[in-house]
Short mmCIF file of C-alpha atoms in Angstrom, two decimals:
data_model
loop_
_atom_site.label_atom_id
_atom_site.label_comp_id
_atom_site.label_asym_id
_atom_site.label_seq_id
_atom_site.Cartn_x
_atom_site.Cartn_y
_atom_site.Cartn_z
CA MET Y 935 -24.88 8.77 -10.83
CA SER Y 936 -23.62 11.34 -8.32
CA THR Y 937 -20.35 13.26 -8.68
CA LEU Y 938 -18.82 11.24 -5.86
CA GLN Y 939 -19.89 7.97 -7.43
CA ARG Y 940 -18.35 9.00 -10.75
CA ARG Y 941 -15.10 9.83 -8.96
CA VAL Y 942 -15.07 6.46 -7.20
CA VAL Y 943 -15.83 4.58 -10.44
CA THR Y 944 -13.05 6.45 -12.27
CA LEU Y 945 -10.56 5.83 -9.49
CA ALA Y 946 -11.58 2.23 -8.90
CA SER Y 947 -11.48 1.29 -12.58
CA GLY Y 948 -8.09 2.92 -13.10
CA THR Y 949 -6.74 1.48 -9.87
CA MET Y 950 -8.11 -1.96 -10.74
CA ILE Y 951 -6.34 -2.03 -14.10
CA SER Y 952 -3.18 -0.61 -12.52
CA ARG Y 953 -3.28 -3.22 -9.77
CA VAL Y 954 -3.87 -6.03 -12.25
CA SER Y 955 -0.84 -4.84 -14.21
CA GLY Y 956 1.04 -4.64 -10.91
CA LEU Y 957 -0.03 -8.20 -10.12
CA VAL Y 958 1.27 -9.33 -13.51
CA ARG Y 959 4.52 -7.53 -12.72
CA THR Y 960 4.76 -9.42 -9.40
CA LEU Y 961 4.06 -12.72 -11.16
CA VAL Y 962 6.73 -12.05 -13.77
CA LEU Y 963 9.18 -11.02 -11.03
CA ALA Y 964 8.48 -14.22 -9.10
CA TYR Y 965 8.84 -16.30 -12.28
CA VAL Y 966 12.13 -14.66 -13.29
CA LEU Y 967 13.81 -14.41 -9.86
CA GLY Y 968 11.79 -16.93 -7.81
CA PHE Y 969 12.22 -17.16 -4.03
CA THR Y 970 16.00 -16.85 -4.13
CA PRO Y 971 18.74 -14.70 -2.58
CA LEU Y 972 18.71 -12.65 -5.80
CA ALA Y 973 14.96 -12.04 -5.43
CA ASP Y 974 15.45 -11.01 -1.81
CA GLY Y 975 18.24 -8.62 -2.82
CA PHE Y 976 16.04 -7.06 -5.49
CA ASN Y 977 12.95 -6.77 -3.28
CA LEU Y 978 14.93 -5.45 -0.33
CA ALA Y 979 16.61 -2.77 -2.45
CA ASN Y 980 13.35 -1.90 -4.20
CA THR Y 981 11.61 -1.38 -0.85
CA ILE Y 982 14.24 1.00 0.52
CA PRO Y 983 13.69 4.03 -1.80
CA ASN Y 984 9.98 4.07 -1.02
CA SER Y 985 10.73 3.80 2.69
CA LEU Y 986 13.34 6.56 2.57
CA TYR Y 987 11.03 8.76 0.52
CA ASP Y 988 8.31 8.29 3.14
CA LEU Y 989 10.82 8.98 5.90
CA VAL Y 990 12.17 12.18 4.36
CA ILE Y 991 9.04 13.81 2.97
CA GLY Y 992 6.56 11.30 1.52
CA GLY Y 993 4.57 11.01 4.70
CA VAL Y 994 4.36 14.80 4.95
CA ILE Y 995 3.10 15.08 1.35
CA GLY Y 996 0.41 12.47 1.87
CA ALA Y 997 -0.69 13.68 5.27
CA THR Y 998 -0.53 17.47 5.01
CA PHE Y 999 -0.18 18.89 1.50
CA LEU Y 1000 -3.73 18.39 0.26
CA SER Y 1001 -5.23 19.55 3.54
CA VAL Y 1002 -3.08 22.70 3.65
CA PHE Y 1003 -3.50 23.47 -0.07
CA VAL Y 1004 -7.30 23.16 0.00
CA GLN Y 1005 -7.44 25.21 3.19
CA ARG Y 1006 -5.36 28.00 1.63
CA ILE Y 1007 -7.49 28.07 -1.53
CA THR Y 1008 -10.67 28.15 0.57
CA LEU Y 1009 -9.43 30.96 2.85
CA ASP Y 1010 -7.12 33.02 0.59
CA GLY Y 1011 -8.46 32.59 -2.93
CA GLU Y 1012 -6.69 31.16 -5.98
CA ARG Y 1013 -4.02 33.81 -6.70
CA LYS Y 1014 -2.56 34.09 -3.21
CA ALA Y 1015 -2.95 30.37 -2.53
CA TRP Y 1016 -0.89 29.34 -5.56
CA ARG Y 1017 1.97 31.56 -4.44
CA SER Y 1018 1.93 29.64 -1.17
CA ILE Y 1019 1.68 26.31 -2.96
CA SER Y 1020 4.71 27.26 -5.10
CA SER Y 1021 6.82 27.77 -1.98
CA VAL Y 1022 5.87 24.34 -0.67
CA VAL Y 1023 6.60 22.68 -4.03
CA THR Y 1024 10.02 24.37 -4.29
CA LEU Y 1025 11.02 23.32 -0.78
CA THR Y 1026 9.89 19.77 -1.53
CA LEU Y 1027 12.03 19.54 -4.67
CA ILE Y 1028 15.11 20.66 -2.71
CA VAL Y 1029 14.54 18.04 -0.01
CA LEU Y 1030 13.92 15.29 -2.57
CA ALA Y 1031 17.13 16.06 -4.46
CA ALA Y 1032 19.19 15.97 -1.26
CA ALA Y 1033 17.58 12.69 -0.14
CA THR Y 1034 18.29 11.07 -3.51
CA LEU Y 1035 21.96 12.01 -3.37
CA LEU Y 1036 22.36 10.76 0.21
CA THR Y 1037 20.68 7.45 -0.66
CA TRP Y 1038 23.20 6.88 -3.45
CA ILE Y 1039 26.17 7.75 -1.22
CA PHE Y 1040 25.13 5.65 1.78
CA ALA Y 1041 23.69 2.68 -0.14
CA PRO Y 1042 26.20 0.09 1.23
CA TYR Y 1043 25.55 1.09 4.84
CA ILE Y 1044 21.78 1.03 4.35
CA VAL Y 1045 21.94 -2.50 2.95
CA ASP Y 1046 24.21 -3.62 5.81
CA ALA Y 1047 21.69 -2.30 8.32
CA MET Y 1048 18.80 -4.09 6.60
CA THR Y 1049 20.66 -7.42 6.71
CA ALA Y 1050 21.92 -7.10 10.28
CA PHE Y 1051 19.91 -10.10 11.56
CA ASN Y 1052 21.29 -12.64 9.09
CA HIS Y 1053 22.96 -14.47 11.98
CA LEU Y 1054 19.57 -15.92 12.96
CA ASP Y 1055 20.03 -18.49 10.17
CA PRO Y 1056 23.34 -20.34 10.76
CA HIS Y 1057 22.96 -22.38 7.55
CA ARG Y 1058 23.52 -19.46 5.17
CA ASP Y 1059 26.57 -19.56 2.94
CA ALA Y 1060 28.85 -16.62 3.82
CA VAL Y 1061 29.94 -16.08 0.20
CA VAL Y 1062 26.35 -16.06 -1.07
CA LEU Y 1063 25.37 -13.66 1.70
CA GLN Y 1064 28.20 -11.27 0.81
CA ASN Y 1065 27.33 -11.43 -2.89
CA GLN Y 1066 23.70 -10.82 -2.01
CA ARG Y 1067 24.65 -7.67 -0.14
CA GLU Y 1068 26.75 -6.42 -3.05
CA VAL Y 1069 23.92 -7.10 -5.51
CA ALA Y 1070 21.44 -5.31 -3.24
CA THR Y 1071 23.82 -2.35 -3.03
CA THR Y 1072 24.09 -2.18 -6.82
CA PHE Y 1073 20.31 -2.30 -7.10
CA LEU Y 1074 19.89 0.39 -4.46
CA ARG Y 1075 22.27 2.82 -6.14
CA TRP Y 1076 20.33 2.55 -9.40
CA PHE Y 1077 17.06 2.74 -7.47
CA ALA Y 1078 18.13 5.91 -5.60
CA PRO Y 1079 16.53 8.28 -8.18
CA GLN Y 1080 13.22 6.64 -7.29
CA VAL Y 1081 13.21 8.74 -4.11
CA PHE Y 1082 12.97 11.89 -6.24
CA LEU Y 1083 10.52 10.34 -8.70
CA TYR Y 1084 8.18 9.14 -5.94
CA GLY Y 1085 8.10 12.70 -4.68
CA ILE Y 1086 7.32 14.17 -8.10
CA LEU Y 1087 4.53 11.64 -8.61
CA SER Y 1088 3.01 12.37 -5.19
CA LEU Y 1089 3.18 16.13 -5.78
CA SER Y 1090 1.53 15.70 -9.17
CA GLY Y 1091 -1.22 13.61 -7.63
CA VAL Y 1092 -1.95 16.23 -4.96
CA LEU Y 1093 -2.07 19.06 -7.50
CA LEU Y 1094 -4.43 17.11 -9.75
CA GLN Y 1095 -6.58 16.13 -6.78
CA ILE Y 1096 -7.09 19.81 -5.97
CA ARG Y 1097 -8.75 20.10 -9.40
CA ASN Y 1098 -10.71 16.87 -8.79
CA LYS Y 1099 -8.84 15.10 -11.58
CA PHE Y 1100 -8.35 11.47 -10.67
CA GLY Y 1101 -8.20 9.47 -13.90
CA ALA Y 1102 -4.60 10.04 -14.98
CA VAL Y 1103 -3.22 9.37 -11.49
CA SER Y 1104 -5.04 6.05 -11.23
CA TYR Y 1105 -4.08 4.86 -14.73
CA ALA Y 1106 -0.47 6.11 -14.86
CA PRO Y 1107 1.07 3.18 -12.89
CA ILE Y 1108 0.13 0.89 -15.78
CA VAL Y 1109 2.94 2.41 -17.84
CA ASN Y 1110 5.42 1.86 -15.01
CA ASN Y 1111 4.38 -1.77 -14.71
CA VAL Y 1112 4.57 -2.38 -18.46
CA VAL Y 1113 8.13 -1.02 -18.56
CA ALA Y 1114 9.14 -3.13 -15.55
CA ILE Y 1115 7.58 -6.27 -17.05
CA ALA Y 1116 9.40 -5.70 -20.34
CA VAL Y 1117 12.71 -5.28 -18.51
CA LEU Y 1118 12.15 -8.46 -16.47
CA ILE Y 1119 11.30 -10.48 -19.58
CA TRP Y 1120 14.44 -9.17 -21.30
CA PHE Y 1121 16.50 -10.08 -18.22
CA HIS Y 1122 15.07 -13.61 -18.22
CA ILE Y 1123 15.98 -14.06 -21.88
CA ALA Y 1124 19.49 -12.71 -21.26
CA VAL Y 1125 20.06 -14.64 -18.01
CA PRO Y 1126 17.75 -17.70 -17.85
CA SER Y 1127 19.03 -19.01 -14.49
CA PRO Y 1128 20.36 -16.05 -12.52
CA THR Y 1129 22.07 -16.25 -9.13
CA VAL Y 1130 23.64 -13.53 -7.01
CA THR Y 1131 27.06 -14.87 -7.94
CA SER Y 1132 26.47 -15.14 -11.69
CA VAL Y 1133 24.98 -11.64 -12.15
CA LEU Y 1134 27.24 -9.70 -9.79
CA GLY Y 1135 28.94 -6.88 -11.68
CA THR Y 1136 27.29 -7.70 -15.02
CA ARG Y 1137 25.69 -5.36 -17.56
CA GLU Y 1138 22.44 -7.32 -17.27
CA LEU Y 1139 22.18 -6.54 -13.56
CA THR Y 1140 22.72 -2.83 -14.24
CA LEU Y 1141 20.07 -2.73 -16.98
CA LEU Y 1142 17.56 -4.58 -14.77
CA ALA Y 1143 18.02 -1.95 -12.06
CA LEU Y 1144 18.01 0.99 -14.47
CA GLY Y 1145 14.92 -0.26 -16.29
CA THR Y 1146 12.99 -0.53 -13.03
CA THR Y 1147 13.72 3.11 -12.25
CA LEU Y 1148 12.89 4.27 -15.79
CA GLY Y 1149 9.41 2.81 -15.31
CA LEU Y 1150 8.70 5.47 -12.67
CA LEU Y 1151 9.98 8.18 -15.00
CA ALA Y 1152 7.60 6.95 -17.71
CA GLN Y 1153 4.77 7.06 -15.17
CA PHE Y 1154 5.45 10.76 -14.57
CA PHE Y 1155 5.48 11.55 -18.30
CA VAL Y 1156 1.96 10.11 -18.54
CA LEU Y 1157 0.77 12.72 -16.01
CA VAL Y 1158 2.26 15.70 -17.87
CA PRO Y 1159 -0.73 16.28 -20.21
CA SER Y 1160 -3.15 16.34 -17.26
CA LEU Y 1161 -0.87 18.68 -15.32
CA THR Y 1162 -0.58 21.12 -18.21
CA SER Y 1163 -4.36 21.18 -18.77
CA SER Y 1164 -5.36 21.65 -15.12
CA ARG Y 1165 -4.73 25.37 -14.67
CA LEU Y 1166 -1.62 24.76 -12.59
CA GLY Y 1167 0.43 27.34 -14.47
CA ARG Y 1168 0.69 29.51 -11.39
CA VAL Y 1169 3.18 27.08 -9.82
CA ARG Y 1170 6.63 28.69 -9.86
CA LEU Y 1171 10.04 28.03 -8.32
CA ARG Y 1172 9.65 30.29 -5.30
CA LEU Y 1173 10.83 29.74 -1.74
CA ASP Y 1174 9.46 31.71 1.18
CA MET Y 1175 9.96 29.94 4.49
CA ARG Y 1176 7.69 32.48 6.19
CA ASP Y 1177 4.75 31.67 3.93
CA GLU Y 1178 1.63 30.51 5.78
CA ALA Y 1179 1.38 27.29 3.75
CA VAL Y 1180 5.03 26.41 4.41
CA ARG Y 1181 4.58 27.08 8.12
CA GLY Y 1182 1.39 25.01 8.10
CA VAL Y 1183 3.13 22.08 6.42
CA LEU Y 1184 6.09 22.32 8.81
CA ARG Y 1185 3.77 22.53 11.80
CA LEU Y 1186 1.75 19.50 10.78
CA GLY Y 1187 4.77 17.84 9.21
CA GLY Y 1188 6.64 17.70 12.50
CA TRP Y 1189 4.20 15.15 13.84
CA THR Y 1190 4.01 13.45 10.46
CA ILE Y 1191 7.79 12.98 10.38
CA LEU Y 1192 7.56 11.31 13.77
CA VAL Y 1193 4.82 9.08 12.36
CA VAL Y 1194 7.02 8.11 9.42
CA ILE Y 1195 9.98 7.44 11.70
CA VAL Y 1196 8.03 4.97 13.84
CA ASN Y 1197 6.62 3.40 10.65
CA GLN Y 1198 10.06 2.91 9.16
CA VAL Y 1199 11.53 1.58 12.40
CA ALA Y 1200 8.80 -1.06 12.48
CA LEU Y 1201 9.25 -1.85 8.77
CA TYR Y 1202 13.02 -2.16 9.24
CA PHE Y 1203 12.48 -4.49 12.18
CA VAL Y 1204 10.04 -6.69 10.23
CA LEU Y 1205 12.21 -6.88 7.09
CA ALA Y 1206 15.40 -7.47 9.05
CA LEU Y 1207 13.74 -10.25 11.07
CA ALA Y 1208 12.27 -11.73 7.89
CA PHE Y 1209 15.73 -11.70 6.31
CA GLY Y 1210 17.09 -13.46 9.38
CA VAL Y 1211 14.38 -16.14 9.55
CA GLY Y 1212 15.97 -17.98 6.65
CA GLY Y 1213 14.34 -20.44 4.29
CA SER Y 1214 13.46 -19.85 0.65
CA GLY Y 1215 13.30 -16.12 0.07
CA PRO Y 1216 11.56 -14.94 3.27
CA VAL Y 1217 11.72 -11.25 2.32
CA SER Y 1218 10.21 -12.04 -1.07
CA ALA Y 1219 7.52 -14.21 0.54
CA TYR Y 1220 6.52 -11.32 2.80
CA THR Y 1221 6.72 -8.80 -0.06
CA TYR Y 1222 4.52 -10.88 -2.38
CA GLY Y 1223 2.01 -11.66 0.38
CA TRP Y 1224 1.73 -7.98 1.26
CA ALA Y 1225 1.25 -7.07 -2.42
CA PHE Y 1226 -1.64 -9.52 -2.81
CA MET Y 1227 -3.26 -8.40 0.43
CA GLN Y 1228 -3.07 -4.79 -0.68
CA MET Y 1229 -4.97 -5.37 -3.94
CA PRO Y 1230 -8.53 -5.15 -2.56
CA PHE Y 1231 -7.53 -2.28 -0.29
CA ALA Y 1232 -5.89 -0.30 -3.08
CA VAL Y 1233 -8.71 -0.86 -5.57
CA VAL Y 1234 -11.63 -0.21 -3.21
CA VAL Y 1235 -10.60 1.61 -0.05
CA ALA Y 1236 -7.91 3.85 -1.51
CA SER Y 1237 -10.27 4.86 -4.33
CA VAL Y 1238 -13.08 5.68 -1.90
CA LEU Y 1239 -10.78 7.66 0.39
CA GLN Y 1240 -9.20 9.59 -2.45
CA ALA Y 1241 -12.66 10.46 -3.78
CA VAL Y 1242 -13.94 11.76 -0.42
CA ASN Y 1243 -10.70 13.33 0.79
CA THR Y 1244 -11.31 16.83 -0.55
CA ASP Y 1245 -14.92 16.74 0.68
CA LEU Y 1246 -13.85 15.70 4.19
CA ILE Y 1247 -11.40 18.59 4.41
CA ALA Y 1248 -13.93 21.11 3.07
CA LEU Y 1249 -16.72 19.88 5.38
CA TYR Y 1250 -14.53 20.01 8.47
CA THR Y 1251 -13.02 23.40 7.52
CA SER Y 1252 -16.53 24.84 7.06
CA ASP Y 1253 -17.51 23.44 10.50
CA ASP Y 1254 -20.10 21.01 9.10
CA ARG Y 1255 -19.37 18.28 11.65
CA HIS Y 1256 -22.51 16.28 10.89
CA GLY Y 1257 -21.77 16.19 7.16
CA TYR Y 1258 -18.14 15.28 7.90
CA SER Y 1259 -19.15 12.38 10.18
CA GLU Y 1260 -21.71 11.07 7.69
CA ARG Y 1261 -19.25 11.18 4.81
CA LEU Y 1262 -16.56 9.40 6.84
CA MET Y 1263 -19.01 6.69 7.96
CA ASP Y 1264 -20.20 6.22 4.39
CA ALA Y 1265 -16.59 5.69 3.31
CA MET Y 1266 -16.04 3.19 6.13
CA ARG Y 1267 -19.26 1.31 5.35
CA THR Y 1268 -18.57 1.02 1.64
CA SER Y 1269 -14.97 -0.06 2.19
CA LEU Y 1270 -15.81 -2.81 4.67
CA THR Y 1271 -18.67 -4.12 2.54
CA ILE Y 1272 -16.13 -5.05 -0.15
CA VAL Y 1273 -13.06 -5.81 1.95
CA VAL Y 1274 -14.51 -8.16 4.60
CA PRO Y 1275 -15.79 -10.93 2.27
CA ILE Y 1276 -12.65 -10.74 0.14
CA ALA Y 1277 -10.47 -11.06 3.25
CA ALA Y 1278 -12.47 -14.10 4.39
CA LEU Y 1279 -11.94 -15.85 1.05
CA MET Y 1280 -8.25 -14.94 1.01
CA VAL Y 1281 -7.75 -16.63 4.38
CA ILE Y 1282 -9.21 -19.88 3.03
CA LEU Y 1283 -7.65 -19.86 -0.45
CA ALA Y 1284 -4.30 -18.17 0.16
CA GLN Y 1285 -2.19 -21.29 -0.44
CA PRO Y 1286 -3.68 -22.29 -3.82
CA ILE Y 1287 -3.72 -18.66 -4.97
CA VAL Y 1288 -0.01 -18.27 -4.24
CA ALA Y 1289 0.77 -21.70 -5.72
CA LEU Y 1290 -0.99 -20.83 -8.96
CA LEU Y 1291 0.45 -17.36 -9.29
CA LEU Y 1292 3.94 -17.67 -7.87
CA ASN Y 1293 4.92 -21.35 -7.77
CA HIS Y 1294 4.21 -22.43 -11.36
CA GLY Y 1295 0.89 -23.98 -10.35
CA ASP Y 1296 2.42 -26.44 -7.87
CA GLY Y 1297 0.36 -26.55 -4.67
CA SER Y 1298 1.76 -29.80 -3.33
CA VAL Y 1299 3.87 -28.04 -0.69
CA LYS Y 1300 3.03 -25.37 1.85
CA LEU Y 1301 4.38 -22.00 0.72
CA GLU Y 1302 5.59 -19.25 3.05
CA ALA Y 1303 4.03 -16.60 0.83
CA GLY Y 1304 0.69 -18.39 1.19
CA VAL Y 1305 1.01 -18.40 4.96
CA GLY Y 1306 1.89 -14.71 4.85
CA LEU Y 1307 -1.11 -13.86 2.67
CA ALA Y 1308 -3.54 -15.78 4.89
CA VAL Y 1309 -2.24 -14.14 8.05
CA LEU Y 1310 -2.25 -10.66 6.50
CA ALA Y 1311 -5.81 -11.21 5.24
CA THR Y 1312 -7.04 -11.72 8.80
CA GLY Y 1313 -5.86 -8.20 9.58
CA LEU Y 1314 -7.21 -6.58 6.40
CA PRO Y 1315 -10.51 -5.37 7.93
CA GLY Y 1316 -8.65 -3.83 10.88
CA TYR Y 1317 -6.13 -2.28 8.51
CA THR Y 1318 -9.00 -0.79 6.50
CA VAL Y 1319 -10.69 0.74 9.55
CA PHE Y 1320 -7.34 2.10 10.72
CA GLN Y 1321 -6.63 3.81 7.38
CA VAL Y 1322 -10.11 5.35 7.15
CA ILE Y 1323 -9.71 6.78 10.65
CA ILE Y 1324 -6.27 8.16 9.77
CA ARG Y 1325 -7.73 9.89 6.72
CA GLY Y 1326 -10.47 11.37 8.88
CA LEU Y 1327 -7.93 12.69 11.38
CA GLN Y 1328 -5.82 14.14 8.56
CA ALA Y 1329 -8.85 16.13 7.41
CA GLN Y 1330 -9.05 17.51 10.97
CA GLN Y 1331 -5.29 18.17 10.98
CA ARG Y 1332 -4.93 16.17 14.20
CA GLY Y 1333 -1.20 15.53 13.98
CA VAL Y 1334 -0.80 14.47 17.61
CA ASP Y 1335 -3.64 11.95 17.39
CA ILE Y 1336 -2.26 10.48 14.17
CA PHE Y 1337 1.20 10.13 15.68
CA GLY Y 1338 -0.25 8.48 18.78
CA LEU Y 1339 -2.16 5.92 16.71
CA TYR Y 1340 0.81 5.06 14.51
CA ALA Y 1341 3.13 4.88 17.51
CA PHE Y 1342 0.70 2.48 19.21
CA GLN Y 1343 0.39 0.33 16.09
CA ASN Y 1344 4.11 0.18 15.36
CA LEU Y 1345 5.10 -0.41 18.97
CA GLY Y 1346 2.66 -3.31 18.97
CA THR Y 1347 4.22 -4.66 15.79
CA VAL Y 1348 7.76 -4.46 17.16
CA ILE Y 1349 6.88 -6.03 20.53
CA LEU Y 1350 4.85 -8.85 18.99
CA ALA Y 1351 7.43 -9.46 16.25
CA ALA Y 1352 10.26 -9.61 18.78
CA THR Y 1353 8.40 -12.07 21.00
CA MET Y 1354 6.71 -14.25 18.36
CA GLY Y 1355 8.46 -13.79 15.04
CA ARG Y 1356 12.15 -14.57 15.44
CA HIS Y 1357 11.93 -18.08 13.97
CA SER Y 1358 8.68 -18.21 11.98
CA LEU Y 1359 7.60 -15.98 9.11
CA GLY Y 1360 3.92 -16.66 9.81
CA ALA Y 1361 4.26 -15.61 13.45
CA LEU Y 1362 6.26 -12.56 12.40
CA ILE Y 1363 3.57 -11.43 9.97
CA SER Y 1364 0.80 -12.08 12.49
CA ALA Y 1365 2.31 -9.27 14.57
CA ILE Y 1366 1.32 -6.85 11.80
CA SER Y 1367 -2.28 -8.06 11.57
CA ILE Y 1368 -2.81 -8.03 15.32
CA SER Y 1369 -1.30 -4.58 15.79
CA TYR Y 1370 -3.42 -2.99 13.03
CA THR Y 1371 -6.58 -4.51 14.49
CA LEU Y 1372 -5.80 -3.21 17.97
CA ALA Y 1373 -4.88 0.20 16.55
CA ALA Y 1374 -8.21 0.33 14.69
CA VAL Y 1375 -10.05 -0.14 17.98
CA ALA Y 1376 -7.92 2.58 19.56
CA GLY Y 1377 -8.66 4.84 16.58
CA LEU Y 1378 -12.40 4.45 17.07
CA GLY Y 1379 -11.91 5.56 20.66
CA ILE Y 1380 -10.02 8.67 19.51
CA MET Y 1381 -12.74 9.55 17.00
CA HIS Y 1382 -15.34 9.22 19.74
CA TYR Y 1383 -13.25 11.51 21.95
CA ARG Y 1384 -13.13 14.00 19.07
CA GLN Y 1385 -16.93 13.85 18.89
CA THR Y 1386 -17.03 12.08 15.53
CA SER Y 1387 -19.49 9.21 15.77
CA VAL Y 1388 -17.81 6.82 13.33
CA GLY Y 1389 -18.06 3.99 15.84
CA ALA Y 1390 -21.85 4.11 15.69
CA MET Y 1391 -21.83 2.29 12.35
CA PHE Y 1392 -20.38 -0.82 14.03
CA LEU Y 1393 -23.66 -1.19 15.92
CA GLU Y 1394 -25.68 -1.17 12.70
CA PRO Y 1395 -27.42 -4.39 11.61
CA HIS Y 1396 -25.66 -4.00 8.26
CA LEU Y 1397 -22.27 -4.88 9.76
CA ARG Y 1398 -23.57 -7.96 11.60
CA ARG Y 1399 -25.14 -9.23 8.39
CA LEU Y 1400 -21.94 -8.51 6.52
CA LEU Y 1401 -19.89 -10.55 9.00
CA LEU Y 1402 -22.32 -13.49 8.96
CA ALA Y 1403 -22.45 -13.55 5.17
CA SER Y 1404 -18.64 -13.40 4.96
CA VAL Y 1405 -18.20 -16.29 7.40
CA ALA Y 1406 -20.77 -18.32 5.45
CA SER Y 1407 -18.91 -17.48 2.24
CA ALA Y 1408 -15.56 -18.63 3.63
CA LEU Y 1409 -17.00 -21.89 5.00
CA THR Y 1410 -18.72 -22.61 1.69
CA ALA Y 1411 -15.49 -22.00 -0.22
CA ALA Y 1412 -13.58 -24.27 2.17
CA VAL Y 1413 -16.09 -27.09 1.72
CA ALA Y 1414 -16.09 -26.71 -2.06
CA TYR Y 1415 -12.28 -26.72 -2.13
CA SER Y 1416 -12.06 -29.83 0.06
CA PHE Y 1417 -14.29 -31.86 -2.26
CA MET Y 1418 -11.62 -31.83 -4.98
CA GLY Y 1419 -8.12 -33.21 -4.75
CA SER Y 1420 -6.04 -31.62 -7.51
CA THR Y 1421 -2.85 -30.01 -6.23
CA ALA Y 1422 -1.19 -28.75 -9.40
CA GLY Y 1423 -1.70 -27.30 -12.83
CA VAL Y 1424 -5.09 -26.94 -14.49
CA GLY Y 1425 -6.74 -29.13 -11.88
CA LEU Y 1426 -5.65 -26.81 -9.06
CA ALA Y 1427 -6.79 -23.79 -11.07
CA VAL Y 1428 -10.24 -25.32 -11.62
CA ARG Y 1429 -10.45 -26.35 -7.97
CA THR Y 1430 -9.56 -22.85 -6.77
CA GLY Y 1431 -11.85 -21.19 -9.30
CA ILE Y 1432 -14.85 -23.30 -8.30
CA ALA Y 1433 -14.19 -22.68 -4.60
CA THR Y 1434 -13.89 -18.93 -5.20
CA ALA Y 1435 -17.04 -18.75 -7.32
CA THR Y 1436 -18.98 -20.84 -4.80
CA GLY Y 1437 -17.84 -18.63 -1.95
CA LEU Y 1438 -18.80 -15.42 -3.77
CA LEU Y 1439 -22.23 -16.79 -4.68
CA ALA Y 1440 -22.76 -17.85 -1.08
CA PHE Y 1441 -21.86 -14.37 0.11
CA LEU Y 1442 -24.26 -12.72 -2.32
CA PHE Y 1443 -27.03 -15.13 -1.34
CA PHE Y 1444 -26.64 -14.75 2.42
CA PHE Y 1445 -25.97 -11.02 2.29
CA ARG Y 1446 -28.92 -10.27 0.03
CA HIS Y 1447 -31.37 -12.36 1.99
CA ALA Y 1448 -30.11 -11.27 5.40
CA LEU Y 1449 -30.37 -7.61 4.48
CA ARG Y 1450 -33.64 -5.78 4.66
CA LYS Y 1451 -34.77 -4.53 1.28
CA SER Y 1452 -34.54 -0.94 2.39
CA ASP Y 1453 -30.94 -1.33 3.54
CA PHE Y 1454 -29.97 -3.17 0.37
CA GLY Y 1455 -31.64 -0.57 -1.78
CA ALA Y 1456 -29.79 2.23 -0.05
CA LEU Y 1457 -26.50 0.40 -0.55
CA VAL Y 1458 -27.12 -0.25 -4.25
CA ARG Y 1459 -28.33 3.29 -4.90
CA GLY Y 1460 -24.99 4.44 -3.56
CA LYS Y 1461 -25.19 5.95 -0.14
CA VAL Y 1462 -21.54 6.60 -0.82
#
C-alpha cells in the first residue's frame, strides 16, 4: 500500500467513525428536540458560530495557511519558516478572541437578522416566535466561545497536516459528539417534553448550551498529545506584521475574505428564507438534510483531498504541472467513483432514510427533511467536482479565480432561491444543488484556462460506465422498494435495507462488467 493510500485509509476510517458518531448525535438531537421551534432555535444558533468563524478567519485558515506554511518551509527551511508561522498563529489568536467577544455582545441582533423573514408565515404565534428568538439568543451567547475553539481546532489541524499526521484530527470529533450526545440525553431526562416557552430562562437550557460548547473543548484536548509530539515546539507568541508569511496570508486572505462574505450572505439568505417558509421545523429539516448529504462527501472526498493537499502544493510549487494535473484528476476520479452511486441511491431512498432516522420509523407521511435530502443528493456530484477544483486552485494560490467561482455559485443560489424558494423548502434547497452544478462546470472551464487538464477525465470511458451503473443501481433500488408496502417500524427498515442492498449489488454488477479489466484493475490497485 502506497503512502498516499495509507493516508487516505487513515483519514477515511477516522472520518467514517467520526461521521457515524455525528450521525448518532443528529439522531439524538432530532429525537430530543424534534422538528419544533426549540429545535430551530438550537440549530440556528449552533450554525451561527461556525458561519461567523468562517467569515472572520476560518475561510482564510482553510484556504491559505497550509499553502503558505508549506511554501515557506520549502523555500526558507524549518527554522526561519517556524518564526513566520508563529507570527501567523499569534495574529490568528488575536482575531479569534475579538470575534468571540463581539459574537457574545451582538448575539440578540444576530438572531434578529437571521429571523427577519418570519413574516412569510402568517400563521406563526407571536409569543412563540418571541420566545424562540430569546432561546436562540441564549444558545448563541453560550455558543460564542465556539468561534475561538473552531479556530484553535483548524490551526491544530493545519500544523499536524504539515507533519503529515492525519489520524488524531480525523478521530477527535468523536469525543465532541460523545459529549454532545451525553448532554442531549441528560436534557431529555430532565425535560421530557421541552418547548421554547417551558425552557426559557431555565438552568437546563443553560447546561444544554454549555455542554455543546464543552464538546469542542474536549475535541481540542484530544489533539494535544499529537501536537506535543509533532516537533511543533518552535511555535511562539510572536507578532511581526511585516513577516513574509503574514503578508502572504493577508494577500491571499483578502480574496478569501470576499469568498467567505459571499458564502455567508448566501447562507444567511437560505436560512432566513427557510425560517420564513414555515411548517414543522424548516431550518431543522434543511440542517438535517444537509448533514446526511455531507456524510459521503466528508468520509470520501474530504479524506482524499486532505491526503493529497500537501502533495498538490508541493508539485505546483516545484513547477511539476503534469504531476499536479495527474494527482488532481486522480483525486477527482476516486471521489466521483464513490459519491455518484451513493447520491443516486440517496435520491431514491431519502424519504424512508429520514423517516427511520428522524421520525421514529414512521414513513407514512412525506417529510420535509426527506425532500431536502433528495434534492441535495442530486447536487452532490456537482458539489464534489466544485470542491476538488477549489482545492486545486488553492494549491495554485489563485485567489481571484476562487472568489470568482464562489461568487458565481452564491449569486446563483441567491437568485434561484429568491425566485423559486419563497414558499417551498424543496424549491429553496434545489437552488443550492443547481448552483453548485453550474459552478462545477464553470470551474472546469477555469482549470482549462489555467492549463490544467482536469476536464479531460470527463471524456474517459470510466465516467460513462460509472454513470450508467449508478442509474441502473437507482432504478433497481426503486423497483425493489416498490415491491414492498411497509411504511413504519421494522417493516420499513427491512424494506429500505433490501432496496439499498439490491441497489448496491446492482451497481457492483453493472460497474464491474461494464468496465474493462485493465481499467478495473488500475482502480482496485489504487491509482489514487
